[in-house]
Structure formats: C-alpha cells, structure tokens
Tab-separated table of C-alpha atoms in Angstrom:
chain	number	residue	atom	x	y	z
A	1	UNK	CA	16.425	22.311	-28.701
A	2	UNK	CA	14.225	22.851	-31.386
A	3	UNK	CA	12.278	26.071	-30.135
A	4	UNK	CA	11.915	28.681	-33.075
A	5	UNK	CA	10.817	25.556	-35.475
A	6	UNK	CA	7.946	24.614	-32.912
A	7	UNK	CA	6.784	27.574	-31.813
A	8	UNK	CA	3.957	28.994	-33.991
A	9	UNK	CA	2.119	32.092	-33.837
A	10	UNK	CA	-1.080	32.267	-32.243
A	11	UNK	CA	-3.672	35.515	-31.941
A	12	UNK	CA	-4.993	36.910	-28.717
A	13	UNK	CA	-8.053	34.110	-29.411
A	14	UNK	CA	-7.434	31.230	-30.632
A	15	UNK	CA	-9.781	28.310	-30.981
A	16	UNK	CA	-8.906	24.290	-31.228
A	17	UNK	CA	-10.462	20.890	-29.978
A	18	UNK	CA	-8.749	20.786	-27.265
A	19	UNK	CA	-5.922	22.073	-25.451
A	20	UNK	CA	-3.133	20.335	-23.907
A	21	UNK	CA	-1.168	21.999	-21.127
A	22	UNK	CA	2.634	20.439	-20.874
A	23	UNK	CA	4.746	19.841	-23.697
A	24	UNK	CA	6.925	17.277	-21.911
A	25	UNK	CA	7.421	13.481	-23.253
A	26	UNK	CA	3.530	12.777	-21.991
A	27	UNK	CA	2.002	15.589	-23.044
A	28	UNK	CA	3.666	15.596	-26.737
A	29	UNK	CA	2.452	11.979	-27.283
A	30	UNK	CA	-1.414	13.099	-25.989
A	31	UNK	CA	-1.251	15.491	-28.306
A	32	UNK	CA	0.063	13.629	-31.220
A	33	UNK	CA	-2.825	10.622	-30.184
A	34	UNK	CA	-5.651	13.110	-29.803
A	35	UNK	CA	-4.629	14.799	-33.356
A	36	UNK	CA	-4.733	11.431	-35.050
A	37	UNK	CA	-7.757	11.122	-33.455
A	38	UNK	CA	-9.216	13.715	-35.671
A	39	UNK	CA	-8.940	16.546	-32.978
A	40	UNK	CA	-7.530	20.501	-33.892
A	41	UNK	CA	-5.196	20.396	-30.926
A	42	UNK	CA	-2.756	23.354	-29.257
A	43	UNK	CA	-0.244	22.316	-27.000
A	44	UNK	CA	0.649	25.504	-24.408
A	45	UNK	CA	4.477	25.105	-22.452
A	46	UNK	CA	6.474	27.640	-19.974
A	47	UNK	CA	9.338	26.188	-21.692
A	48	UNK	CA	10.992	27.246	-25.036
A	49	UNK	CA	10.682	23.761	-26.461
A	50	UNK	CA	9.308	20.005	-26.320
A	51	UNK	CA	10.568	17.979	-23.321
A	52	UNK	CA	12.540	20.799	-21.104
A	53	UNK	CA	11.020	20.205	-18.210
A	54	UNK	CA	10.973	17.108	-16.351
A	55	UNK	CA	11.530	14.563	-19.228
A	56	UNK	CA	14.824	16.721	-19.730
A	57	UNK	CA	15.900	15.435	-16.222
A	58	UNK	CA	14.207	11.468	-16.867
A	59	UNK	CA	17.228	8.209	-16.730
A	60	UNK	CA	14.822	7.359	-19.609
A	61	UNK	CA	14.774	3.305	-18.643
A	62	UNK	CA	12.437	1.193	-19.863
A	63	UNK	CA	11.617	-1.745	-18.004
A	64	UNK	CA	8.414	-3.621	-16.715
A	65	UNK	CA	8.617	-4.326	-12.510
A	66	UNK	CA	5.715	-2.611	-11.289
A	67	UNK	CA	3.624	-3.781	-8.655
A	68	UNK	CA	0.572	-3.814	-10.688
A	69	UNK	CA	-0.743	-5.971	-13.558
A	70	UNK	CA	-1.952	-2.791	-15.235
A	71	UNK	CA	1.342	-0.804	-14.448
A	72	UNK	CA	3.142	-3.761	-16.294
A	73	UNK	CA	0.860	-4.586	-18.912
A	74	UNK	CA	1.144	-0.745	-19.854
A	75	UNK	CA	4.657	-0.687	-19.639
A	76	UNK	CA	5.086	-4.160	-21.914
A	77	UNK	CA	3.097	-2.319	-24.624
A	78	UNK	CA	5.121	1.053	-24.966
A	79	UNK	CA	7.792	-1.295	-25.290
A	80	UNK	CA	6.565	-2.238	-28.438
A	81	UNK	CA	6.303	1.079	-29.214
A	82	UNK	CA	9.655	2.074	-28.322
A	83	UNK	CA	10.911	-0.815	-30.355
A	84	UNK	CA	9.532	0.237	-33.625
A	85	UNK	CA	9.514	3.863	-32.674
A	86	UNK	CA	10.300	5.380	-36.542
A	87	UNK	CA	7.209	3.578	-37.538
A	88	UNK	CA	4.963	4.788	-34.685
A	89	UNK	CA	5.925	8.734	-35.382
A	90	UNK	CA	5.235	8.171	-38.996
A	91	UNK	CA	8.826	9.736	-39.182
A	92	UNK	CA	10.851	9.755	-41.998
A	93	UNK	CA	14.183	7.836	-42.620
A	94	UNK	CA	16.180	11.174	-42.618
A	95	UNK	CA	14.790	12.625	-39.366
A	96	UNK	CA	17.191	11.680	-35.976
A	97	UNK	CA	15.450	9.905	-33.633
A	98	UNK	CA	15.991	8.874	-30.065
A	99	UNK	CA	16.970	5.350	-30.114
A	100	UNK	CA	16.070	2.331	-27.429
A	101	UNK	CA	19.069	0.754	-26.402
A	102	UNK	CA	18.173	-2.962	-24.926
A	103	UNK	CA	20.322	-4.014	-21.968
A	104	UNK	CA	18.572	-5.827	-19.741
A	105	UNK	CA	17.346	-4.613	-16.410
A	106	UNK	CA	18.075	-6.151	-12.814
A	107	UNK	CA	16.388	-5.610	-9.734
A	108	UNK	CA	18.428	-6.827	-6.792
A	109	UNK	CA	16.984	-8.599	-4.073
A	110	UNK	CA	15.153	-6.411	-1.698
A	111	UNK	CA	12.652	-7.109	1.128
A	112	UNK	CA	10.403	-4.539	-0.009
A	113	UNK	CA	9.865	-6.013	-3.729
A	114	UNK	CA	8.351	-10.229	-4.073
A	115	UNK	CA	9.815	-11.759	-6.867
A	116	UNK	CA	7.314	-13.603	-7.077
A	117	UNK	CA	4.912	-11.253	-7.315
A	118	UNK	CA	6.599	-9.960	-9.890
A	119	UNK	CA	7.127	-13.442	-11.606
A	120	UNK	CA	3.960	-14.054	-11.917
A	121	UNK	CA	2.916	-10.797	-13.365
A	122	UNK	CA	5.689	-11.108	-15.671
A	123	UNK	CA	4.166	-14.421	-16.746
A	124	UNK	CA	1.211	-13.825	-17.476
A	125	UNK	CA	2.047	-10.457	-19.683
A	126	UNK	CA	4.865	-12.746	-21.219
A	127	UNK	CA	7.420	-10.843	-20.366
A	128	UNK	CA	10.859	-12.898	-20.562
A	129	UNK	CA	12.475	-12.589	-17.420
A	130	UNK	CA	15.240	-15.312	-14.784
A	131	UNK	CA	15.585	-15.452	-11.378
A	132	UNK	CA	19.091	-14.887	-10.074
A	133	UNK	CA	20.600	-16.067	-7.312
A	134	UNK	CA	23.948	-14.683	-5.967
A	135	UNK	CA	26.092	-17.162	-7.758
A	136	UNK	CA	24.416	-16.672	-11.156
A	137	UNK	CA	24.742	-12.965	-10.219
A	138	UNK	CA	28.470	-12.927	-10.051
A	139	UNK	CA	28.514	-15.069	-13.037
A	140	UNK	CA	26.553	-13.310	-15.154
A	141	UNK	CA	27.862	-9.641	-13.688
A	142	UNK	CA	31.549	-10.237	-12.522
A	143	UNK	CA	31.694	-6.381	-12.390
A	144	UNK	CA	28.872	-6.092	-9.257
A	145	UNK	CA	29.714	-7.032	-6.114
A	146	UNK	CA	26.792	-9.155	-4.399
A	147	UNK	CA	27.039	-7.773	-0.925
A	148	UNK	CA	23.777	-7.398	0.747
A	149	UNK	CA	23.394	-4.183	2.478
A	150	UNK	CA	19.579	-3.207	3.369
A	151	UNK	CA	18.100	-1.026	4.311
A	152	UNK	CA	20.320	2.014	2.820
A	153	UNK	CA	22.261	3.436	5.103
A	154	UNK	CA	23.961	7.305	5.100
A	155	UNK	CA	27.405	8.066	4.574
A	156	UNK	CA	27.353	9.521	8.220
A	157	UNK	CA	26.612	6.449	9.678
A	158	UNK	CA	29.608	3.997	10.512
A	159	UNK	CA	27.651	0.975	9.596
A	160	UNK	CA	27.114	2.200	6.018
A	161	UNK	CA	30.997	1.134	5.452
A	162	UNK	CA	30.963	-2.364	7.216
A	163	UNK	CA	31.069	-5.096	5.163
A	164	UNK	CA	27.902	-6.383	3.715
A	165	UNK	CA	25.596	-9.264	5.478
A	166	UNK	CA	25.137	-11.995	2.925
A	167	UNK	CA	24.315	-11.825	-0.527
A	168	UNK	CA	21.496	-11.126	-2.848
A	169	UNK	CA	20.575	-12.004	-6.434
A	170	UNK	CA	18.142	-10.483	-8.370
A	171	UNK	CA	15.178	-10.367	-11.320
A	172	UNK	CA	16.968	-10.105	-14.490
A	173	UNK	CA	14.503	-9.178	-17.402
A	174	UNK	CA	16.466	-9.205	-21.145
A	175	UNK	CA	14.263	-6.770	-22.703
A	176	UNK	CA	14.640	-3.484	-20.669
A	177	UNK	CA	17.169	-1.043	-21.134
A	178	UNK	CA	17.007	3.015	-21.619
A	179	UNK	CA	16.331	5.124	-24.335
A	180	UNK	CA	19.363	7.250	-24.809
A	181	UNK	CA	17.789	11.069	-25.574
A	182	UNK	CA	14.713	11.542	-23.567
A	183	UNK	CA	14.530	15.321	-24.928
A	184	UNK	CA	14.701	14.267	-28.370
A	185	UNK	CA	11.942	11.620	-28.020
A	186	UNK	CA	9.650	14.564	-26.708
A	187	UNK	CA	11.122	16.462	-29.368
A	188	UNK	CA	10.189	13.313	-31.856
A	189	UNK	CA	6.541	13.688	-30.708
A	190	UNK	CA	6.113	16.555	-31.322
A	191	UNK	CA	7.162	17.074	-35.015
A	192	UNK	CA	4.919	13.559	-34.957
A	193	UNK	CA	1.940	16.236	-33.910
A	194	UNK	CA	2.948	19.138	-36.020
A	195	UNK	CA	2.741	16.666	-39.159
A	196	UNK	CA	-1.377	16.333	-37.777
A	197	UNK	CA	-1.680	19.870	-37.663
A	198	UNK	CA	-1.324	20.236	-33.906
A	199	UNK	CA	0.061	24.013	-32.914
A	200	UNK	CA	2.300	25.006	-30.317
A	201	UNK	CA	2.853	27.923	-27.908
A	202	UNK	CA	6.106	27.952	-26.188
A	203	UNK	CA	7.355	30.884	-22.927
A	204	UNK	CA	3.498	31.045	-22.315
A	205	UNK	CA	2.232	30.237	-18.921
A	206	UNK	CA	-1.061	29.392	-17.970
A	207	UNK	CA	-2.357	32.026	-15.760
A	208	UNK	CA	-6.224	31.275	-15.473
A	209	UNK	CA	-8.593	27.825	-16.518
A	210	UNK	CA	-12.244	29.192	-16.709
A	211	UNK	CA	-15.593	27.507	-16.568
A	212	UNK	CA	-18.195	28.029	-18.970
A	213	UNK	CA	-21.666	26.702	-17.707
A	214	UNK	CA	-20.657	24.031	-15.659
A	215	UNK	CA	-17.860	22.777	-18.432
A	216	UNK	CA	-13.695	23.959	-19.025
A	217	UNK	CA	-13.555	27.442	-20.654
A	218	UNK	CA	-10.818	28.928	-21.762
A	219	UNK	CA	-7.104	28.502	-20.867
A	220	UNK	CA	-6.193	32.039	-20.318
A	221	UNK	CA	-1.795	32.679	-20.858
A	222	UNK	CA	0.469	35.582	-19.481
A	223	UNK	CA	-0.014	37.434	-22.263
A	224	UNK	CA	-3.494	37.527	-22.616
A	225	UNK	CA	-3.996	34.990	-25.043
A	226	UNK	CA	-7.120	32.905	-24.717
A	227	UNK	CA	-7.317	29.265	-26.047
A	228	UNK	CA	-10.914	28.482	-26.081
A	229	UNK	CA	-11.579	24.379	-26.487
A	230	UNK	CA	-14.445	22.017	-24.852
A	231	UNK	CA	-11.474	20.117	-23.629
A	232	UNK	CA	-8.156	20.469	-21.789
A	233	UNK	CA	-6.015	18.201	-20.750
A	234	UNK	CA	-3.141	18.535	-17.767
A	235	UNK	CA	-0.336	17.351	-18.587
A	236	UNK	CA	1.378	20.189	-16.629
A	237	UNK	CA	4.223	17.905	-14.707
A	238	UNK	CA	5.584	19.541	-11.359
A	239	UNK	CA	2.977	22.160	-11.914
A	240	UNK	CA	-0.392	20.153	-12.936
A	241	UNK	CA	-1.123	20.617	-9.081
A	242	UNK	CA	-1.033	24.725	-9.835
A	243	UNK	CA	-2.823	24.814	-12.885
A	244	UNK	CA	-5.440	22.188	-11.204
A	245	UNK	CA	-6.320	25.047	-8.507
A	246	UNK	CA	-6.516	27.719	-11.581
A	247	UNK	CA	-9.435	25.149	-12.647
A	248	UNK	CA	-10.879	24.756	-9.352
A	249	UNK	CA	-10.584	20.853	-9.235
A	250	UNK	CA	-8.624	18.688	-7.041
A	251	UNK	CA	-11.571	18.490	-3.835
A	252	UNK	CA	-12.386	14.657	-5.107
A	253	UNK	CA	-8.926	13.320	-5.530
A	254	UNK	CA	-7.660	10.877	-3.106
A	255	UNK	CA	-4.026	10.431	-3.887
A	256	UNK	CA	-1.902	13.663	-3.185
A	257	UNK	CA	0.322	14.658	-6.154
A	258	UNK	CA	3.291	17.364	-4.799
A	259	UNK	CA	6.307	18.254	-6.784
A	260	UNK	CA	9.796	16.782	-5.764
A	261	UNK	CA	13.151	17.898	-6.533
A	262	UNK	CA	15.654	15.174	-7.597
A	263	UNK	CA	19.416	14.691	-8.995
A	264	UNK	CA	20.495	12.769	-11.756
A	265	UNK	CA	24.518	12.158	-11.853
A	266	UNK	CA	27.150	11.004	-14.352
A	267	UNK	CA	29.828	9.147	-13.639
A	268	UNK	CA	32.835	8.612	-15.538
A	269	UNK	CA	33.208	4.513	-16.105
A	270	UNK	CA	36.191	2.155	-17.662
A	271	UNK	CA	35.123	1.032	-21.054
A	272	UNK	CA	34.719	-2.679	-19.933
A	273	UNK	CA	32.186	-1.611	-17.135
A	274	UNK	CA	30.111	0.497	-19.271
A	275	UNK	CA	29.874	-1.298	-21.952
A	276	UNK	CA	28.930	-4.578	-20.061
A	277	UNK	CA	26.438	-2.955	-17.285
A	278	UNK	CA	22.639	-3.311	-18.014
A	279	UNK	CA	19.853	-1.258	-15.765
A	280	UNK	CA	20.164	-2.028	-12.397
A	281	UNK	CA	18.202	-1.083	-9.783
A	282	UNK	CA	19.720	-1.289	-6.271
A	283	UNK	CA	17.076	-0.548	-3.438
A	284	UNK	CA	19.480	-2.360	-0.887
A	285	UNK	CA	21.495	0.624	-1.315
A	286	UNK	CA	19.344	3.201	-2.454
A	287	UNK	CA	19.953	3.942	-6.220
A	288	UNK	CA	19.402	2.741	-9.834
A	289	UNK	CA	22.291	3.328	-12.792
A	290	UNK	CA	22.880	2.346	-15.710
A	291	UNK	CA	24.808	2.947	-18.502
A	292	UNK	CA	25.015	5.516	-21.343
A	293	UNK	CA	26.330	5.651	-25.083
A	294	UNK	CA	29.638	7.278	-23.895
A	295	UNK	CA	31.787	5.810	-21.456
A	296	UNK	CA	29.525	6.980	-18.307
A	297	UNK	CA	27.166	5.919	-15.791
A	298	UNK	CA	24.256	7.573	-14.352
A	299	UNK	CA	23.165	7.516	-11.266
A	300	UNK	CA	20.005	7.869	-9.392
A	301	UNK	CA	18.584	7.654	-5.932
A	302	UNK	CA	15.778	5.631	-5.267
A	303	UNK	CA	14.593	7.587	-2.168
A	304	UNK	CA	16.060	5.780	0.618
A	305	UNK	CA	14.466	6.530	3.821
A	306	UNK	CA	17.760	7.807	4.902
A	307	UNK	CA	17.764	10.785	2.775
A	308	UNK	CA	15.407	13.545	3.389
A	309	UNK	CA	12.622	13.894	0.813
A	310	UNK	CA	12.716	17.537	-1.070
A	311	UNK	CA	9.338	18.228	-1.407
A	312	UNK	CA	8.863	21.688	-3.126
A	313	UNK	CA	5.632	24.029	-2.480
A	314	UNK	CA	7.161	26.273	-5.782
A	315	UNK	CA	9.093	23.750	-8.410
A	316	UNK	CA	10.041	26.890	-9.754
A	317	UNK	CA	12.190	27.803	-6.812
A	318	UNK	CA	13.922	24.680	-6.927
A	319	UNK	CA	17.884	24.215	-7.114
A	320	UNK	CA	18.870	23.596	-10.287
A	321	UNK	CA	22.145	22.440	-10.096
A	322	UNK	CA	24.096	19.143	-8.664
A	323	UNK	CA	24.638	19.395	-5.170
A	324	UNK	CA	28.005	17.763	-3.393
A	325	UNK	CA	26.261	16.219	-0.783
A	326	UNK	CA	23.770	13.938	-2.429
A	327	UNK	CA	26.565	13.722	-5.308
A	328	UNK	CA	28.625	11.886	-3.077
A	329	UNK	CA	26.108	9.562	-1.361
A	330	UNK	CA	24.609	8.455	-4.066
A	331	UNK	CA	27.342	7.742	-6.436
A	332	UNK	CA	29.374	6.547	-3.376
A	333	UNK	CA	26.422	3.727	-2.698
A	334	UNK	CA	26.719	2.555	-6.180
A	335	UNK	CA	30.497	2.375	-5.710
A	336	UNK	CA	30.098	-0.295	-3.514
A	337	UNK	CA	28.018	-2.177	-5.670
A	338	UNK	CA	30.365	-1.697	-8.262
A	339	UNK	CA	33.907	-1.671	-7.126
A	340	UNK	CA	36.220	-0.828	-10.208
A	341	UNK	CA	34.240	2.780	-9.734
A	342	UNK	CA	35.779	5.803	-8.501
A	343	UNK	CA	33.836	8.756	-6.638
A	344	UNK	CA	35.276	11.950	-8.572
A	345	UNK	CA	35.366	15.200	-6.378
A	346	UNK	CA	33.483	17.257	-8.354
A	347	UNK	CA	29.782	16.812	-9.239
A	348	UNK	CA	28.251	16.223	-12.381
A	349	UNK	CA	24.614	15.768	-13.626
A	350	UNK	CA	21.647	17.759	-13.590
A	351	UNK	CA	18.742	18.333	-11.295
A	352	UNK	CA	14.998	18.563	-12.289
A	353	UNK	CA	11.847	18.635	-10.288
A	354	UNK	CA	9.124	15.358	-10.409
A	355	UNK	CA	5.672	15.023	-10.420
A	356	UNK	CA	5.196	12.590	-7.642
A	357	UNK	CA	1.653	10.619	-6.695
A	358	UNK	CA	2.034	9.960	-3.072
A	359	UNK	CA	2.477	6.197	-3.897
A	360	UNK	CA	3.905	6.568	-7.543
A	361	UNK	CA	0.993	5.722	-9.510
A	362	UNK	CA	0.043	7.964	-11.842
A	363	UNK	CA	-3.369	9.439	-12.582
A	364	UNK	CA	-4.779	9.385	-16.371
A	365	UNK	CA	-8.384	10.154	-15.902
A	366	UNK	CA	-11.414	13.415	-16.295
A	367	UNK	CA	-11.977	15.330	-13.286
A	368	UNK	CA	-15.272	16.922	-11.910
A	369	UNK	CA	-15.298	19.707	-14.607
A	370	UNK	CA	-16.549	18.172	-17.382
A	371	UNK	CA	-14.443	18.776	-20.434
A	372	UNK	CA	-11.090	18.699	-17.635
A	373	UNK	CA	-8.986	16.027	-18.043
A	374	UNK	CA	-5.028	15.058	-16.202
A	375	UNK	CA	-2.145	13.001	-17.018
A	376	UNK	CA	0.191	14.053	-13.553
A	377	UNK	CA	1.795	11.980	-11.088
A	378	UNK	CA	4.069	10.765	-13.547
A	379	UNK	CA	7.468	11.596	-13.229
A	380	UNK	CA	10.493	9.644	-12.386
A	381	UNK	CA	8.671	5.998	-14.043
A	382	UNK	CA	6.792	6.991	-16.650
A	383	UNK	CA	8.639	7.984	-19.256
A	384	UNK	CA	8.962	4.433	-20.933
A	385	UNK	CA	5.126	4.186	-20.977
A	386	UNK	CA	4.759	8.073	-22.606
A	387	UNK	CA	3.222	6.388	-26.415
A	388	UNK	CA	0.535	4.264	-24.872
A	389	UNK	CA	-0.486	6.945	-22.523
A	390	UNK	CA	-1.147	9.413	-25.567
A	391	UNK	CA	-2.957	6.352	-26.818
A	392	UNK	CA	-5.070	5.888	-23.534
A	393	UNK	CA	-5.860	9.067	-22.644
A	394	UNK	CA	-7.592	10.360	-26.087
A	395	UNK	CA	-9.196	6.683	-25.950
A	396	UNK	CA	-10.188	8.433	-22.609
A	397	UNK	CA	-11.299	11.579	-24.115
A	398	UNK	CA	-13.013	10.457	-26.750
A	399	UNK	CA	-15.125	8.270	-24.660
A	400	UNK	CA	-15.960	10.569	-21.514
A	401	UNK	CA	-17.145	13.578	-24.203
A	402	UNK	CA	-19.762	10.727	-25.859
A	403	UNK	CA	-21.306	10.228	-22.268
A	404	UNK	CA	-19.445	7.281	-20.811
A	405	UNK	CA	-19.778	7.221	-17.723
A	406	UNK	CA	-15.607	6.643	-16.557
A	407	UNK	CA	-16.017	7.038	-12.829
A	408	UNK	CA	-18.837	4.281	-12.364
A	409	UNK	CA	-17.560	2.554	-15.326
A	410	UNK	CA	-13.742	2.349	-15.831
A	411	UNK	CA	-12.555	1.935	-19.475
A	412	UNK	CA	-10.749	-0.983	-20.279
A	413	UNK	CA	-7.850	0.108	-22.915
A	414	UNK	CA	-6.726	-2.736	-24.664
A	415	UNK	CA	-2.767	-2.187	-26.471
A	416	UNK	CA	-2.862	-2.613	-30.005
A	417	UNK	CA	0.689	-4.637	-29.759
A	418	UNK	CA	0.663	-7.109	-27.268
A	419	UNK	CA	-3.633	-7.402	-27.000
A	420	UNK	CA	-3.130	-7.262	-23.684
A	421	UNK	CA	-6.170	-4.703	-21.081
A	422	UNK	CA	-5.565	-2.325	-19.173
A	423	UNK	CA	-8.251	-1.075	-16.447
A	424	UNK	CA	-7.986	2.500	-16.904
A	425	UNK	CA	-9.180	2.311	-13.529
A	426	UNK	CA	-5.857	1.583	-11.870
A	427	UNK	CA	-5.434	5.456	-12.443
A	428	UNK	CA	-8.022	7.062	-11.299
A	429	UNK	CA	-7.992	10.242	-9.721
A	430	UNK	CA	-10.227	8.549	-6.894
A	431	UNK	CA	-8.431	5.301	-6.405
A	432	UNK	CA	-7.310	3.984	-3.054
A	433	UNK	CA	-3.557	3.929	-2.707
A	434	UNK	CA	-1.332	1.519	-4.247
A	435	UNK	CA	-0.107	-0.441	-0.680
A	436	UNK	CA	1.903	-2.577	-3.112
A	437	UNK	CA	4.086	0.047	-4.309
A	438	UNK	CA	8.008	0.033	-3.132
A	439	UNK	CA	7.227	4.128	-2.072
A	440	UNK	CA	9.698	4.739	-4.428
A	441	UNK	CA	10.718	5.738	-8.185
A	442	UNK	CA	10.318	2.455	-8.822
A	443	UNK	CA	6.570	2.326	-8.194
C-alpha cells in the first residue's frame, strides 16, 4: 500500500533536520509532529511503504487500563485524537481514512490487574468507566460465558477443559474500541508529513549511525546513501535494538528491549456475536478479541505463562505465517469464553514481530549521543497512543537540542485535549521497571 506515491528520490547525500528511522504508525506521526514543528525531516524504512512492519500486524484497540497514571493519561489524550482524526491530519474530506470504531472495552477480572487501581486512575483522568460484577456481566454480555478460569491453562493439560471455578466480572470502559485499518492510519500520517514537506526513502536499510565530535552523524543506507542531520530519531520497531548498536548506545539503559514474534488470528463469527462484542480482554484465559467491520473476530494472546515466549535474536528470521498450534490454543481459549464460537481447522491471521520493553513500557527519550533520540519498546499497546507520541517526542526534541537538561530534569508534556501532564519521565531509557505492569501486552 501506497509505496511508489511515498517513495521519493533522494541523492547519494542528502541533508535534513533530522532523520527518523521507522516508518511504522509511531514513527510516521514523529515525523509529521517534528515537520510541523518547523523541522526538514526524512523518514528512512526497510519496507516498501508506511506501516508494514509491526503496525501491519497491531489489533489496533484503543483503550485506557494501564498501570500507570502517565500510561493512561497518554492514552486518554490520543483518544481525542483518534476521535477527530480528519482534523488532526489536516486531511481533506476526499482522502480515506482509517476510522475509530467505539465499542467499549472489558477487562475481566484477573488477580494480576486491581480494579481499583485502575478506578481510581480512571477517575482522576475522567475516564467513564463501571464496575461489573458477574451478574451485570451476563446481563450486559449474554454472549460471554462468566466462567472463571485463572491462571491460563494449555490445551495439553486436562484441567484446561474442566469446568470453570466461579465467576468473574469485569472493568467495562464505554469509550474504547479499535481502529479498524492500522496500515492505513500509518499510511494517513504519512501523506499528513508529505503535505509538511517531510521526504521518504523506502527498501533502504540502515547499515551504519556515525558520530561526529561527540554528536549523531550521518545515517549511512545499503546503498550508500548518507542522510546527514544533527538529529535522529529511532523509531526502528523490532529492530531499534540493531540500529541502537550501529550508534553505539544502549550501555545506560536499564530496561531490556528484545524483539518478539506474535500471531494475530481471525475468526469467522455469527452476525449477532460480532456485531454485539466490544474489546475484551481475557487474562483468565490468556487472550484479548474483539470484533471487526466484517463478520469476524480477532484474536490475540496475552502471553500466558503457559505458552513459551518467542523471543527472536534476528526479527528478520521470524515465521511469518499462522501456525496451527498457537491457532488452536488461542482461539480455542476464547471459545470458551464465548460459546456460540466454533474453532475452524484451518488457520487464519497473520504473524508480525513486536518491539517488547521487558515490562511493556515504552521508552520515548535522548540517549547518551547527543543529537540520538528513541521511540522503541512499543509494540503490541501502543498503537492507540501513536498521535500524542509524535507530539511528545518533538516536544522532546525540541527541548533536549536548546540545552534542557531531560535526564536530571524530566519534561512534563501536557495534552493539548484533555490538559491533562504527562512526566515524560515514566519513559525513560533509565527508569526502574514498571513492577505494576500485568508482564503482558496489556502493560
């Protein structure tokens, strides 16, 4: 999608403002954020087009339960963005867009996630949200079956198909929901960038980052090409740990980023539970679905600790097909959950490889080389929060290049929709780890 329109020719030098490595969902909206910010910016990608990396593989949701206040303020903002999406590309009424579709979003009861805690983060941000119990569940859901199951169990083991031990409600919050074409909304960005002036340079990969006295040189590609800008900016996804090396940085972080391969599958679903089903996120089995435009579900694992991990050292070696085996688990788990769902024989969906922070907090911050900035550690729950982190990190930028001092002094980011701050903090590259985080997609 949309290559030959995006790409644009470059010489063998070429010089901008900066340079921003990734063309995903993330790295599209830094771009489009640092061009408005007045910046000549050239956005470098492996891929023939906007968004066909990870964010091709992303369940797209939007929702707000993060274990943070700053994860959920952020989240509440690109909301707002999301929302009124035409307006914030500056896009005209003829050009398609991806769209927001508002479901809700429930998160069943799970030992490993405090309401509560959630509650009260929710109230204070102001999101809307009601606690469930398992009557107002089966009320409100008829289609889910309130069987408590935890922890997630395999297939192989016998007491995976006893029947369940209690039941469980859950955190319904109205205003999540998915957007429906998470390729297109990288694909949005980035005409939103082109219309700045930004330039970009598809099948190019990043083969050296140099150092110029102390500061980020140039970006040197596979074909010899050398962007030459006093700042860069990661945004590389399963490979921002690679290109990281190539800069010689990395010695000062303290949370591990590593790239993971997942599955995303698609289920075929009866109109009435389709069309009825918001986001759901089911820890006390394992997996998250939720709906699509067709009549489908999709289906994703939410890293049970009965399923192996697939941690890559290459993410370009990685599988990229559907496999039978975690087909069947996980679309069997949500079968339980929601009865009138058959298990078809043959797999569908896609696979894609993540950009996973060892407790699934990203990092938005500089690094020691001055000039060397990251956005990585953000697949599988980022995606929703892609407009505000544009927003934050050339806030970012522009602040570290006039001598703030970000590592003594974290920037505060406040979001231009809901006035709510954000402690840029939260994501620093030298952070201690989130021990409030689920260990999972979810964050």
């Amino acid at each position: 999608m949309g290559d030959e329109r995006h790409t644009q020719h470059v010489g063998s030098g070429v010089e901008a403002d900066a340079v921003v490595v990734g063309a995903g969902v993330i790295g599209c909206a830094v771009a489009f954020e640092l061009a408005r910010a007045g910046r000549e910016v050239v956005v470098v990608d492996k891929a023939a087009g906007p968004g066909q990396g990870s964010t091709s593989a992303s369940s797209a949701v939007i929702r707000f339960n993060y274990s943070t206040w700053d994860g959920v303020a952020l989240s509440w903002e690109a909301k707002h963005c999301w929302e009124s999406w035409r307006e914030h590309l500056g896009a005209t009424d003829s050009e398609p867009l991806a769209r927001f579709h508002r479901t809700g979003f429930l998160m069943l009861d799970v030992p490993v996630v405090d309401h509560a805690h959630t509650a009260a983060l929710f109230d204070r941000a102001g999101v809307p949200y009601e606690i469930w119990d398992a009557a107002t569940l089966r009320a409100r859901l008829p289609q889910l079956d309130p069987a408590r199951h935890w922890p997630p169990k395999s297939l192989h083991d016998e007491a995976f198909w006893r029947e369940g031990d209690g039941e469980l409600g859950g955190l319904w919050c109205p205003a999540g929901g998915y957007v429906d074409d998470p390729q297109l909304a990288a694909v949005n960005l980035s005409d939103a960038a082109r219309r700045h002036g930004v330039r970009f340079v598809f099948r190019r990969r990043v083969v050296d980052v140099q150092r110029d006295d102390g500061r980020v040189g140039d970006v040197v590609l596979d074909d010899g090409t050398r962007l030459a800008a006093p700042v860069v900016v990661n945004v590389g996804g399963p490979w921002s740990t690679q290109i990281n090396t190539l800069a010689g940085v990395g010695d000062d972080f303290t949370i591990a980023v590593r790239p993971m391969r997942q599955e995303v599958h698609a289920v075929g679903a009866t109109d009435e539970v389709a069309a009825t089903l918001p986001v759901v996120a089911d820890l006390d089995l394992g997996t998250y679905f939720r709906a699509t435009p067709g009549d489908a579900l999709l289906v994703g694992g939410a890293e049970p600790a009965c399923e192996p991990l697939q941690w890559l050292d290459d993410p370009d070696a990685a599988n990229p097909s559907p496999t039978a085996e975690l087909f069947d688990a996980q679309v069997t788990r949500v079968a339980r959950r929601v009865p009138a769902m058959t298990v078809p024989t043959v797999p569908r969906g896609l696979a894609g490889v993540y950009d996973v922070a060892e407790d699934w907090t990203p990092i938005y911050d500089r690094t020691s080389l001055d000039g060397y900035y990251v956005a990585m550690g953000t697949s599988g729950n980022q995606f929703k929060n892609a407009p505000v982190v544009g927003q934050l990190m050339a806030r970012l930028v522009d602040a570290v290049e006039s001598r703030h001092e970000h590592d003594g002094n974290p920037l505060p980011f406040t979001g231009a929709q809901t006035g709510l701050t954000i402690d840029l903090g939260a994501f620093s590259r030298r952070r201690t780890v989130n021990t409030e985080s689920t260990g999972t997609v979810l964050g």
